[in-house]
Short mmCIF file of C-alpha atoms in Angstrom, two decimals:
data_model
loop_
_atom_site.label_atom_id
_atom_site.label_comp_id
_atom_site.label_asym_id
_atom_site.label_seq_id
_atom_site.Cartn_x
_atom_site.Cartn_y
_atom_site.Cartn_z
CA UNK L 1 -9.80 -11.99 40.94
CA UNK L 2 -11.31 -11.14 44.24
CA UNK L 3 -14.39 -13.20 45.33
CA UNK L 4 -16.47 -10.63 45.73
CA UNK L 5 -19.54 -12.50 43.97
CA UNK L 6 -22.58 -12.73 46.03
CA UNK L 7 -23.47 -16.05 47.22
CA UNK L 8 -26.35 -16.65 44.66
CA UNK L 9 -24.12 -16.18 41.46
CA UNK L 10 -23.42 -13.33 39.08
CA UNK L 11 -26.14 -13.53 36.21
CA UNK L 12 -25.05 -13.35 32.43
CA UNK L 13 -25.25 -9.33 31.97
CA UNK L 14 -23.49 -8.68 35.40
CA UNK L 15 -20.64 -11.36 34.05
CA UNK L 16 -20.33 -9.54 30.58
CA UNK L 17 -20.42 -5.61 32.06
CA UNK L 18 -17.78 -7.31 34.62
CA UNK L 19 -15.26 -9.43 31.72
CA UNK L 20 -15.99 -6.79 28.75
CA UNK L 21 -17.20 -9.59 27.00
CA UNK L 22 -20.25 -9.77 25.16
CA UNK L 23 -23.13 -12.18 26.09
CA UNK L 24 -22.72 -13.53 23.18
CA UNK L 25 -19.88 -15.09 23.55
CA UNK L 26 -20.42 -15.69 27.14
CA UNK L 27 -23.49 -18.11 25.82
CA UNK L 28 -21.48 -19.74 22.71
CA UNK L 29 -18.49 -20.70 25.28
CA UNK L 30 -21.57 -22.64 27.79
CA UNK L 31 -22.61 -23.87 24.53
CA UNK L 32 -19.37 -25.60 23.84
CA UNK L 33 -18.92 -26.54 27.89
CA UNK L 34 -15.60 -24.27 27.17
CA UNK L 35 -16.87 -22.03 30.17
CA UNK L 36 -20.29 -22.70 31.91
CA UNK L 37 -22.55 -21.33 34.90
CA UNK L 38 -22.87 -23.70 37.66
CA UNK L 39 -26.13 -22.10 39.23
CA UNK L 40 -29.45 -21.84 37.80
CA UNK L 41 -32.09 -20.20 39.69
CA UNK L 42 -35.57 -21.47 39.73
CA UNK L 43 -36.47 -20.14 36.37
CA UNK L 44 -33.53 -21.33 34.83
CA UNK L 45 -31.30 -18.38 34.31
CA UNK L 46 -27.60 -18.93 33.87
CA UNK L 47 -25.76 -17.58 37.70
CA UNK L 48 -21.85 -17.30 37.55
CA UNK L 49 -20.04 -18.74 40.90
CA UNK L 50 -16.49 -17.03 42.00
CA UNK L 51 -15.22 -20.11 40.70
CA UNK L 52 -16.68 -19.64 37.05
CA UNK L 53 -15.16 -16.06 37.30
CA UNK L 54 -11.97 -17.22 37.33
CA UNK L 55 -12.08 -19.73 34.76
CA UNK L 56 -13.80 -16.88 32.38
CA UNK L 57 -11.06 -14.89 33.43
CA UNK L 58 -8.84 -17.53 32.23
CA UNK L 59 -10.29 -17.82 29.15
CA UNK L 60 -10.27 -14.13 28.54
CA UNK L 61 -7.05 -14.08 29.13
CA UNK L 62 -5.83 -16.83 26.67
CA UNK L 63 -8.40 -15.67 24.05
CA UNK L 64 -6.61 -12.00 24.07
CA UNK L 65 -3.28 -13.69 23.32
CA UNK L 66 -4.35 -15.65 20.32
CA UNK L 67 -5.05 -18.55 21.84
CA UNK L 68 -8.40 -20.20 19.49
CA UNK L 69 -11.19 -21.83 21.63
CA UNK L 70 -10.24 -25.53 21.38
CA UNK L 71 -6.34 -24.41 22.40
CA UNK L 72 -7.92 -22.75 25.21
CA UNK L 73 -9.92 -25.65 26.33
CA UNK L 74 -6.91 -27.73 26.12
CA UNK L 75 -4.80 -25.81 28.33
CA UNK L 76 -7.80 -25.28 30.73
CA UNK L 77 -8.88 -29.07 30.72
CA UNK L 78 -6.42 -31.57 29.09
CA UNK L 79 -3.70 -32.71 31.92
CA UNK L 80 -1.55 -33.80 29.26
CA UNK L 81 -1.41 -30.97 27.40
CA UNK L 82 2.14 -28.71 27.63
CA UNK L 83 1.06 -25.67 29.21
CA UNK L 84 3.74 -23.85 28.80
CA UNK L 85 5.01 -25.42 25.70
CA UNK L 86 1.52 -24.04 24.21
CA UNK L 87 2.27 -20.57 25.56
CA UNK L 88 5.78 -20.38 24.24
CA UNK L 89 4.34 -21.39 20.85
CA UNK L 90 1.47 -18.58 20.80
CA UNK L 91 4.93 -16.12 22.03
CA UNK L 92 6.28 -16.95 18.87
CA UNK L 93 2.96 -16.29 16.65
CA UNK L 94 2.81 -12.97 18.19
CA UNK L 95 6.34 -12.27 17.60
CA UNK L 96 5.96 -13.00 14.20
CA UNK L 97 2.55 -10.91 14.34
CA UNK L 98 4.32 -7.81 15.38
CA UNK L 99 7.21 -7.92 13.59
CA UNK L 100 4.58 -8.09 10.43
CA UNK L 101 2.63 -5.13 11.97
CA UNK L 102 5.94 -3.21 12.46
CA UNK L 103 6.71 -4.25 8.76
CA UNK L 104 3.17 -3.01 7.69
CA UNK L 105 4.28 0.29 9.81
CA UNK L 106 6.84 0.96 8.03
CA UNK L 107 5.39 0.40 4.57
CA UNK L 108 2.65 3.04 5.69
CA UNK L 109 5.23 5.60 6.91
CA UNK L 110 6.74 5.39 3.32
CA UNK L 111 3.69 5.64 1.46
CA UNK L 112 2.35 8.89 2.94
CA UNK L 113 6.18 9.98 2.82
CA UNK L 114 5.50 9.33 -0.87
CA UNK L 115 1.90 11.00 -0.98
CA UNK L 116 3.90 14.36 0.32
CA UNK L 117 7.36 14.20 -0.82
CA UNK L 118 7.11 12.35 -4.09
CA UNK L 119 10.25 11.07 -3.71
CA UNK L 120 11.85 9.23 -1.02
CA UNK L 121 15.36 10.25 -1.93
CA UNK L 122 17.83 12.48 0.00
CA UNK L 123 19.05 15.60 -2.15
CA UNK L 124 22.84 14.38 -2.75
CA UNK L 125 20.69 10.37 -3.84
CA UNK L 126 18.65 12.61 -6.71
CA UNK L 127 21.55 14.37 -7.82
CA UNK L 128 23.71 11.52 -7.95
CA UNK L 129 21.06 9.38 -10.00
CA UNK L 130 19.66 12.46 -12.04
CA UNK L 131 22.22 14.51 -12.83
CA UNK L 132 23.37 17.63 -11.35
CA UNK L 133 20.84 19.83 -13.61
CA UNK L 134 18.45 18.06 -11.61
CA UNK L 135 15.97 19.89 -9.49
CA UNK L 136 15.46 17.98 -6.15
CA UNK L 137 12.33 20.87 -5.14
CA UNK L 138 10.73 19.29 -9.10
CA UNK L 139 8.86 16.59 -6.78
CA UNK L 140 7.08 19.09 -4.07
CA UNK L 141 6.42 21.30 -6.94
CA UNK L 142 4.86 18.82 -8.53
CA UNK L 143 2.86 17.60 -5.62
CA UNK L 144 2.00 21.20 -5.30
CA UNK L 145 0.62 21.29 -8.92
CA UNK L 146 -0.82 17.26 -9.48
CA UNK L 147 -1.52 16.13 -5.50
CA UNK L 148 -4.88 15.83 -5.88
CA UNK L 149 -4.91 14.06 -8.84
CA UNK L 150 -5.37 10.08 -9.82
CA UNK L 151 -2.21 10.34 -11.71
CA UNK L 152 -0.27 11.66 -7.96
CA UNK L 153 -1.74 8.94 -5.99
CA UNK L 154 -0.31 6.27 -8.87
CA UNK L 155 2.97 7.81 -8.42
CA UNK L 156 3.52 7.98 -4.84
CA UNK L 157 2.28 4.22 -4.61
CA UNK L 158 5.37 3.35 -6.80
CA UNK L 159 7.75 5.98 -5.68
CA UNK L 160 6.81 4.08 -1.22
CA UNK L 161 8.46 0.63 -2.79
CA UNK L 162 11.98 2.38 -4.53
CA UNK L 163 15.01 2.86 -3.44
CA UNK L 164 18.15 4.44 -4.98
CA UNK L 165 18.91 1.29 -7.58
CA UNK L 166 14.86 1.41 -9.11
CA UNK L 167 15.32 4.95 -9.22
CA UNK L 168 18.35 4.47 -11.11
CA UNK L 169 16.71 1.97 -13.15
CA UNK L 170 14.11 4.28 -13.92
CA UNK L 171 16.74 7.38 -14.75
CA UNK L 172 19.14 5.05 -17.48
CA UNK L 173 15.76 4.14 -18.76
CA UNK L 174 14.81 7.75 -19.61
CA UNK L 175 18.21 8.21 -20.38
CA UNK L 176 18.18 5.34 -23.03
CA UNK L 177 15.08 6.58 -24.81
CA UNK L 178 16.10 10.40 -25.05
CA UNK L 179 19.31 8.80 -26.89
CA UNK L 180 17.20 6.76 -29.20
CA UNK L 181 14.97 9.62 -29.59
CA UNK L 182 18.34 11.98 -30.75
CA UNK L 183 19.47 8.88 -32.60
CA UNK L 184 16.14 8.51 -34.57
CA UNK L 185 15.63 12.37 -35.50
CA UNK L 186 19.57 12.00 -36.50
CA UNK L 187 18.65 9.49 -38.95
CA UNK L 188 15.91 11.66 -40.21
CA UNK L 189 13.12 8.86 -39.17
CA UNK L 190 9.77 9.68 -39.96
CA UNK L 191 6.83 10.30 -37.68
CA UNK L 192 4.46 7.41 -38.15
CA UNK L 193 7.10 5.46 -39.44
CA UNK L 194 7.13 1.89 -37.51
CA UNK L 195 10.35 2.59 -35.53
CA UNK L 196 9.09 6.05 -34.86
CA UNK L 197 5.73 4.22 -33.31
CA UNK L 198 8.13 1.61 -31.77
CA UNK L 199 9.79 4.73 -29.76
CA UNK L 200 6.39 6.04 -28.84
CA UNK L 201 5.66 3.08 -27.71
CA UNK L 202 8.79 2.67 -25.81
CA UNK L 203 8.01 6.09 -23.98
CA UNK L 204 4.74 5.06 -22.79
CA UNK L 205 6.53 1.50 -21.35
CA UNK L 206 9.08 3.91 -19.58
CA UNK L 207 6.92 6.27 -18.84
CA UNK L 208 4.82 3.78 -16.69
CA UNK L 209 7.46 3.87 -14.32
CA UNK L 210 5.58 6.79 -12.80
CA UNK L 211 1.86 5.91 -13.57
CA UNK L 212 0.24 4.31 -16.70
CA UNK L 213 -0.20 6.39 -19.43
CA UNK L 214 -2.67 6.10 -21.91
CA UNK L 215 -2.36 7.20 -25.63
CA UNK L 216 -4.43 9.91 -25.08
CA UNK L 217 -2.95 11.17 -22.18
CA UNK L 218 0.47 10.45 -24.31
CA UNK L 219 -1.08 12.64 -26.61
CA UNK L 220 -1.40 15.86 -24.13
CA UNK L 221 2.10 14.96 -22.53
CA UNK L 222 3.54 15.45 -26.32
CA UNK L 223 1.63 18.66 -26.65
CA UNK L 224 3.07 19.64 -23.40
CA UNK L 225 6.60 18.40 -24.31
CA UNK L 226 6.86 21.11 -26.97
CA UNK L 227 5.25 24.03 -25.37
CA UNK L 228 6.36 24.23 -22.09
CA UNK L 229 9.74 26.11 -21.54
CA UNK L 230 11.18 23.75 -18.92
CA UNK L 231 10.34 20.32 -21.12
CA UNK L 232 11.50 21.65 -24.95
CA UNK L 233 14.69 22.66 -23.15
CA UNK L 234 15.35 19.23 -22.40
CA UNK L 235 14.52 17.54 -25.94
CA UNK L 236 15.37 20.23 -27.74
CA UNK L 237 18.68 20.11 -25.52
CA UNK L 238 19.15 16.90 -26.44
CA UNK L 239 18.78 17.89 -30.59
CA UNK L 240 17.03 21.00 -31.87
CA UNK L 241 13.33 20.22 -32.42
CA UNK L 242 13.42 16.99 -30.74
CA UNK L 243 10.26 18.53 -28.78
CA UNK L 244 8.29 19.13 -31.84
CA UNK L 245 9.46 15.66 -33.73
CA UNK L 246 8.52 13.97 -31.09
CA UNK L 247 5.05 15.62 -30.58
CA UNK L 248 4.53 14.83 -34.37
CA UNK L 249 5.45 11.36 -33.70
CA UNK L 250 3.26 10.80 -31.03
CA UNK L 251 0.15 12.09 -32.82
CA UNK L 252 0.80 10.06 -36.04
CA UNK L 253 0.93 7.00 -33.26
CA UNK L 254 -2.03 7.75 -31.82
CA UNK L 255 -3.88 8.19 -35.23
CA UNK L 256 -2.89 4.79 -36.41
CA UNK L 257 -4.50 3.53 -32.89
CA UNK L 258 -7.98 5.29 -33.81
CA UNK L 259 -7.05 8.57 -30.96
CA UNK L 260 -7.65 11.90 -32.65
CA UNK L 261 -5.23 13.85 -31.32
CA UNK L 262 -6.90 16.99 -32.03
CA UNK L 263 -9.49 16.26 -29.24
CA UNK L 264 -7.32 13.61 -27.20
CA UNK L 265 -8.16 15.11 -23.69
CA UNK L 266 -6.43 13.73 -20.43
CA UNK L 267 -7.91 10.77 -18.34
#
């Protein structure tokens, strides 16, 4: 740093507007004799010599790299103390420090990669784990339709943290139930019956896998089931009237739990 103070001293303000630190700190660090004005003028204010300039500078310096204030009075002070073994050390901190930040980075980029794709999967991954009647544009339509939404937000927050083996988790999960489901109407199983309830039940546990789902909202995702096209093509795809069994099955669940599904509204 060139010694360009004037001979009586820099005062306090001049040092801070010069270092970017705050007086503050410039008075904690004379508190703790970590950095300290040799001059004092008659009335006793605190004068910084081109000498204490550089040892600020010093401890600036340190302080941005991590260094706490004891460490830093070590290295300034202690003649014992492994200079650059303590720098090394702090090299490593920060490595580790950035490689976390880079890590956080990254987890960021997914999630908003989440928030506007829904799905972090290429075309050929979705197709492979869902089938080829699979429609890879279903997740920007339906970020189109539910973005702004609670529901969206709980989704994308699960969809940043999967890859292609939780999504296939997730698919041979819906796969199993929609068997059960086929299985259960086959064996002519009645709504409100306790294995039907045990398979409503079972939906809302797989269903989680995109947000949590209360019975309520179960009971306007059954109502949807069987009137939208796109949905009772699926169940009923899987056995005629699946949609509406299922619907029925999911009301007489929600009954027994105290939900009227007649006025079951979603959350």
């Amino acid at each position: 740093m060139p010694d360009d103070t004037a001979a009586d001293g820099l005062t306090v303000g001049e040092v801070s507007k010069r270092l970017g630190v705050t007086v503050r700190a410039l008075h904690h660090w004379d508190e703790i004799d970590l950095a300290r004005p040799s001059l004092r003028t008659a009335a006793g204010y605190r004068l910084y010599t081109s000498g204490d300039l550089e040892r600020l500078h010093r401890v600036v310096v340190y302080r941005e790299i991590g260094l706490g204030l004891d460490r830093i009075a070590a290295v300034l002070d202690d003649t014992t103390t492994d200079v650059t073994g303590a720098l090394r050390a702090q090299r490593t901190q920060v490595a580790e420090r950035i490689e976390r930040l880079q890590q956080l980075g990254d987890g960021l980029d997914r999630m908003i990669d989440a928030h506007e794709r829904g799905m972090l999967l290429t075309v050929e991954q979705q197709a492979s784990i869902f089938g080829p009647r699979w429609n890879p544009d279903g997740p920007a339509e339906a970020r189109q339709r539910y973005g702004d939404t609670t529901q969206w937000r709980q989704y994308a927050e699960r969809a940043a943290t999967r890859g292609p083996e939780e999504w296939q988790a997730v698919a041979d999960a819906t796969a199993g139930l929609d068997r059960a489901l086929g299985e259960a109407m086959d064996a002519d199983v009645a709504p409100g019956s306790p294995e039907a309830n045990r398979l409503v039940e079972r939906h809302r546990e797989v269903f989680s896998a995109y947000f949590p789902l209360t019975r309520q909202m179960q009971v306007c995702l059954g109502r949807m089931y069987e009137a939208d096209p796109g949905f009772a093509a699926h169940y009923d795809g899987i056995r005629p009237g699946l949609a509406r069994w299922f619907r029925h099955a999911v009301d007489a669940a929600a009954r027994a739990h105290g939900v009227d599904p007649d006025t079951a509204a979603w959350e």
